[in-house]
Backbone as JSON Lines, residues from 0, in Angstrom:
{"i":0,"aa":"X","n":[3.59,-1.04,-13.86],"ca":[4.72,-1.92,-13.63],"c":[4.74,-3.03,-14.68]}
{"i":1,"aa":"X","n":[3.58,-3.57,-14.99],"ca":[3.51,-4.65,-15.98],"c":[3.91,-4.14,-17.36]}
{"i":2,"aa":"X","n":[3.43,-2.96,-17.73],"ca":[3.71,-2.39,-19.05],"c":[5.22,-2.19,-19.24]}
{"i":3,"aa":"X","n":[5.87,-1.62,-18.23],"ca":[7.3,-1.3,-18.32],"c":[8.2,-2.46,-17.91]}
{"i":4,"aa":"X","n":[7.63,-3.47,-17.28],"ca":[8.42,-4.61,-16.85],"c":[9.34,-4.29,-15.69]}
{"i":5,"aa":"X","n":[8.93,-3.35,-14.87],"ca":[9.76,-2.91,-13.75],"c":[8.88,-2.82,-12.5]}
{"i":6,"aa":"X","n":[9.34,-3.35,-11.37],"ca":[8.51,-3.25,-10.16],"c":[8.38,-1.8,-9.69]}
{"i":7,"aa":"X","n":[7.22,-1.47,-9.13],"ca":[6.98,-0.13,-8.6],"c":[6.92,-0.21,-7.1]}
{"i":8,"aa":"X","n":[7.2,0.87,-6.45],"ca":[7.14,0.94,-5.0],"c":[8.18,1.91,-4.48]}
{"i":9,"aa":"X","n":[8.29,2.0,-3.18],"ca":[9.2,2.98,-2.58],"c":[10.66,2.81,-3.01]}
{"i":10,"aa":"X","n":[11.08,1.6,-3.31],"ca":[12.47,1.37,-3.71],"c":[12.74,1.75,-5.15]}
{"i":11,"aa":"X","n":[11.7,2.06,-5.91],"ca":[11.85,2.38,-7.34],"c":[11.53,3.85,-7.59]}
{"i":12,"aa":"X","n":[11.85,4.72,-6.66],"ca":[11.44,6.12,-6.7],"c":[11.72,6.81,-8.04]}
{"i":13,"aa":"X","n":[12.91,6.68,-8.58],"ca":[13.24,7.36,-9.83],"c":[13.41,6.4,-11.0]}
{"i":14,"aa":"X","n":[13.1,5.13,-10.82],"ca":[13.26,4.14,-11.88],"c":[12.39,4.45,-13.09]}
{"i":15,"aa":"X","n":[11.26,5.13,-12.87],"ca":[10.36,5.46,-13.98],"c":[11.08,6.26,-15.07]}
{"i":16,"aa":"X","n":[12.08,7.04,-14.69],"ca":[12.81,7.86,-15.66],"c":[13.47,7.01,-16.75]}
{"i":17,"aa":"X","n":[13.79,5.78,-16.43],"ca":[14.42,4.87,-17.39],"c":[13.42,4.39,-18.45]}
{"i":18,"aa":"X","n":[12.14,4.49,-18.14],"ca":[11.1,3.97,-19.01],"c":[10.36,5.06,-19.8]}
{"i":19,"aa":"X","n":[10.68,6.31,-19.54],"ca":[10.03,7.43,-20.23],"c":[10.95,7.95,-21.33]}
{"i":20,"aa":"X","n":[10.37,8.3,-22.46],"ca":[11.15,8.85,-23.57],"c":[11.99,10.03,-23.07]}
{"i":21,"aa":"X","n":[13.26,10.1,-23.45],"ca":[14.13,11.18,-22.96],"c":[13.57,12.59,-23.17]}
{"i":22,"aa":"X","n":[12.82,12.81,-24.25],"ca":[12.25,14.13,-24.51],"c":[11.1,14.47,-23.57]}
{"i":23,"aa":"X","n":[10.58,13.48,-22.86],"ca":[9.42,13.7,-21.99],"c":[9.75,13.72,-20.5]}
{"i":24,"aa":"X","n":[10.94,13.3,-20.14],"ca":[11.28,13.12,-18.71],"c":[11.13,14.4,-17.91]}
{"i":25,"aa":"X","n":[11.74,15.48,-18.34],"ca":[11.77,16.69,-17.52],"c":[10.4,17.32,-17.33]}
{"i":26,"aa":"X","n":[9.63,17.47,-18.41],"ca":[8.32,18.09,-18.24],"c":[7.37,17.17,-17.46]}
{"i":27,"aa":"X","n":[7.55,15.85,-17.62],"ca":[6.71,14.91,-16.88],"c":[7.02,14.99,-15.39]}
{"i":28,"aa":"X","n":[8.3,15.06,-15.05],"ca":[8.7,15.18,-13.65],"c":[8.16,16.48,-13.06]}
{"i":29,"aa":"X","n":[8.23,17.58,-13.8],"ca":[7.72,18.86,-13.32],"c":[6.21,18.81,-13.11]}
{"i":30,"aa":"X","n":[5.52,18.14,-14.02],"ca":[4.07,18.02,-13.93],"c":[3.68,17.22,-12.68]}
{"i":31,"aa":"X","n":[4.4,16.15,-12.4],"ca":[4.11,15.33,-11.23],"c":[4.43,16.11,-9.94]}
{"i":32,"aa":"X","n":[5.54,16.83,-9.93],"ca":[5.89,17.66,-8.76],"c":[4.78,18.67,-8.46]}
{"i":33,"aa":"X","n":[4.24,19.28,-9.52],"ca":[3.15,20.24,-9.36],"c":[1.94,19.58,-8.69]}
{"i":34,"aa":"X","n":[1.6,18.39,-9.14],"ca":[0.47,17.67,-8.53],"c":[0.75,17.38,-7.06]}
{"i":35,"aa":"X","n":[1.97,16.96,-6.74],"ca":[2.31,16.67,-5.36],"c":[2.23,17.93,-4.5]}
{"i":36,"aa":"X","n":[2.68,19.05,-5.04],"ca":[2.67,20.31,-4.3],"c":[1.27,20.87,-4.09]}
{"i":37,"aa":"X","n":[0.42,20.74,-5.1],"ca":[-0.92,21.34,-5.03],"c":[-1.98,20.37,-4.53]}
{"i":38,"aa":"X","n":[-1.73,19.07,-4.67],"ca":[-2.73,18.08,-4.3],"c":[-3.84,17.94,-5.33]}
{"i":39,"aa":"X","n":[-3.65,18.56,-6.49],"ca":[-4.66,18.47,-7.55],"c":[-4.51,17.16,-8.31]}
{"i":40,"aa":"X","n":[-5.6,16.65,-8.9],"ca":[-5.5,15.44,-9.71],"c":[-4.44,15.6,-10.8]}
{"i":41,"aa":"X","n":[-3.8,14.5,-11.13],"ca":[-2.7,14.5,-12.09],"c":[-3.17,13.85,-13.39]}
{"i":42,"aa":"X","n":[-2.74,14.42,-14.52],"ca":[-3.0,13.82,-15.82],"c":[-1.88,14.21,-16.78]}
{"i":43,"aa":"X","n":[-1.4,13.23,-17.55],"ca":[-0.36,13.51,-18.54],"c":[-0.43,12.47,-19.65]}
{"i":44,"aa":"X","n":[0.08,12.85,-20.81],"ca":[0.3,11.91,-21.92],"c":[1.77,12.01,-22.27]}
{"i":45,"aa":"X","n":[2.45,10.88,-22.21],"ca":[3.88,10.84,-22.51],"c":[4.2,9.49,-23.13]}
{"i":46,"aa":"X","n":[5.4,9.41,-23.7],"ca":[5.83,8.15,-24.32],"c":[6.59,7.3,-23.31]}
{"i":47,"aa":"X","n":[6.11,6.07,-23.16],"ca":[6.71,5.1,-22.24],"c":[7.19,3.89,-23.05]}
{"i":48,"aa":"X","n":[8.27,3.28,-22.6],"ca":[8.81,2.1,-23.29],"c":[8.06,0.85,-22.82]}
{"i":49,"aa":"X","n":[7.52,0.12,-23.79],"ca":[6.82,-1.13,-23.51],"c":[7.85,-2.25,-23.34]}
{"i":50,"aa":"X","n":[7.78,-2.97,-22.24],"ca":[8.77,-4.0,-21.92],"c":[8.78,-5.13,-22.93]}
{"i":51,"aa":"X","n":[7.64,-5.5,-23.45],"ca":[7.56,-6.68,-24.31],"c":[8.35,-6.55,-25.61]}
{"i":52,"aa":"X","n":[8.47,-5.31,-26.14],"ca":[9.18,-5.15,-27.41],"c":[10.07,-3.9,-27.47]}
{"i":53,"aa":"X","n":[10.1,-3.11,-26.4],"ca":[10.94,-1.92,-26.37],"c":[10.38,-0.73,-27.14]}
{"i":54,"aa":"X","n":[9.14,-0.85,-27.63],"ca":[8.53,0.23,-28.42],"c":[8.09,1.38,-27.52]}
{"i":55,"aa":"X","n":[8.23,2.6,-28.04],"ca":[7.7,3.77,-27.34],"c":[6.22,3.86,-27.64]}
{"i":56,"aa":"X","n":[5.4,3.96,-26.59],"ca":[3.95,4.04,-26.73],"c":[3.44,5.24,-25.94]}
{"i":57,"aa":"X","n":[2.49,5.96,-26.53],"ca":[1.86,7.05,-25.81],"c":[0.95,6.47,-24.73]}
{"i":58,"aa":"X","n":[1.14,6.96,-23.51],"ca":[0.34,6.51,-22.37],"c":[-0.34,7.71,-21.73]}
{"i":59,"aa":"X","n":[-1.59,7.53,-21.37],"ca":[-2.33,8.5,-20.58],"c":[-2.22,8.06,-19.13]}
{"i":60,"aa":"X","n":[-1.64,8.91,-18.29],"ca":[-1.49,8.6,-16.87],"c":[-2.34,9.56,-16.06]}
{"i":61,"aa":"X","n":[-3.07,9.0,-15.12],"ca":[-3.92,9.8,-14.25],"c":[-3.71,9.32,-12.81]}
{"i":62,"aa":"X","n":[-3.79,10.26,-11.87],"ca":[-3.68,9.91,-10.46],"c":[-4.54,10.85,-9.63]}
{"i":63,"aa":"X","n":[-5.16,10.3,-8.62],"ca":[-5.98,11.07,-7.69],"c":[-5.44,10.88,-6.28]}
{"i":64,"aa":"X","n":[-5.42,11.96,-5.5],"ca":[-4.96,11.82,-4.11],"c":[-6.09,11.27,-3.24]}
{"i":65,"aa":"X","n":[-5.75,10.35,-2.36],"ca":[-6.7,9.88,-1.36],"c":[-6.33,10.56,-0.05]}
{"i":66,"aa":"X","n":[-7.31,11.18,0.58],"ca":[-7.06,11.99,1.76],"c":[-7.66,11.37,3.02]}
{"i":67,"aa":"X","n":[-7.06,11.68,4.16],"ca":[-7.59,11.22,5.43],"c":[-8.67,12.19,5.91]}
{"i":68,"aa":"X","n":[-9.19,11.97,7.11],"ca":[-10.28,12.8,7.64],"c":[-9.87,14.26,7.84]}
{"i":69,"aa":"X","n":[-8.57,14.51,7.98],"ca":[-8.08,15.88,8.15],"c":[-7.72,16.53,6.8]}
{"i":70,"aa":"X","n":[-7.91,15.81,5.7],"ca":[-7.62,16.36,4.38],"c":[-6.2,16.16,3.91]}
{"i":71,"aa":"X","n":[-5.38,15.46,4.69],"ca":[-4.0,15.19,4.29],"c":[-3.95,14.04,3.29]}
{"i":72,"aa":"X","n":[-3.1,14.19,2.29],"ca":[-2.94,13.14,1.3],"c":[-2.19,11.98,1.93]}
{"i":73,"aa":"X","n":[-2.79,10.81,1.86],"ca":[-2.19,9.6,2.4],"c":[-1.65,8.67,1.31]}
{"i":74,"aa":"X","n":[-2.23,8.8,0.1],"ca":[-1.91,7.87,-0.97],"c":[-2.38,8.45,-2.29]}
{"i":75,"aa":"X","n":[-1.64,8.16,-3.35],"ca":[-2.08,8.5,-4.7],"c":[-2.48,7.2,-5.4]}
{"i":76,"aa":"X","n":[-3.62,7.21,-6.06],"ca":[-4.09,6.06,-6.81],"c":[-4.13,6.46,-8.28]}
{"i":77,"aa":"X","n":[-3.52,5.65,-9.14],"ca":[-3.45,6.06,-10.53],"c":[-3.63,4.93,-11.51]}
{"i":78,"aa":"X","n":[-3.75,5.35,-12.77],"ca":[-3.88,4.4,-13.88],"c":[-2.97,4.84,-15.02]}
{"i":79,"aa":"X","n":[-2.61,3.89,-15.83],"ca":[-1.88,4.14,-17.06],"c":[-2.62,3.45,-18.2]}
{"i":80,"aa":"X","n":[-2.98,4.19,-19.23],"ca":[-3.75,3.65,-20.34],"c":[-2.99,3.88,-21.64]}
{"i":81,"aa":"X","n":[-2.81,2.84,-22.41],"ca":[-2.14,2.94,-23.7],"c":[-3.09,3.64,-24.68]}
{"i":82,"aa":"X","n":[-2.72,4.85,-25.09],"ca":[-3.54,5.64,-26.02],"c":[-2.78,5.89,-27.32]}
{"i":83,"aa":"X","n":[-1.83,5.03,-27.61],"ca":[-0.93,5.23,-28.75],"c":[-1.69,5.35,-30.08]}
{"i":84,"aa":"X","n":[-2.55,4.42,-30.35],"ca":[-3.28,4.43,-31.63],"c":[-4.16,5.67,-31.75]}
{"i":85,"aa":"X","n":[-4.84,6.05,-30.69],"ca":[-5.67,7.25,-30.71],"c":[-4.82,8.49,-30.95]}
{"i":86,"aa":"X","n":[-3.68,8.55,-30.3],"ca":[-2.79,9.72,-30.45],"c":[-2.28,9.81,-31.89]}
{"i":87,"aa":"X","n":[-1.86,8.69,-32.47],"ca":[-1.38,8.71,-33.86],"c":[-2.48,9.09,-34.83]}
{"i":88,"aa":"X","n":[-3.68,8.59,-34.61],"ca":[-4.81,8.94,-35.48],"c":[-5.11,10.42,-35.4]}
{"i":89,"aa":"X","n":[-5.05,11.0,-34.21],"ca":[-5.28,12.43,-34.06],"c":[-4.21,13.24,-34.77]}
{"i":90,"aa":"X","n":[-2.97,12.8,-34.69],"ca":[-1.88,13.51,-35.36],"c":[-2.03,13.45,-36.88]}
{"i":91,"aa":"X","n":[-2.53,12.32,-37.4],"ca":[-2.72,12.18,-38.85],"c":[-3.8,13.1,-39.38]}
{"i":92,"aa":"X","n":[-4.83,13.36,-38.56],"ca":[-5.93,14.2,-39.02],"c":[-5.69,15.68,-38.75]}
{"i":93,"aa":"X","n":[-4.67,15.97,-37.99],"ca":[-4.37,17.39,-37.66],"c":[-3.71,18.11,-38.8]}
């Protein structure tokens, strides 16, 4: 939320689409749906718009499901890490 300058929560269900590079929206949405359907840990690298200057930055996003005693997913806990410089360096050496 801080990176994109947009509040997160139940009222912002699809607001993330405004902050993801247009070329990444569809595959990112499909990847997240897969994680929700399977309950497997989520990981992706996509370009997100940084609120402070509007720049597109590569972000590594990860999320893990937290389950109750019956194994039902109650909550997803995740992180977003700016990996832009690492990604560009890897592309330069490829």
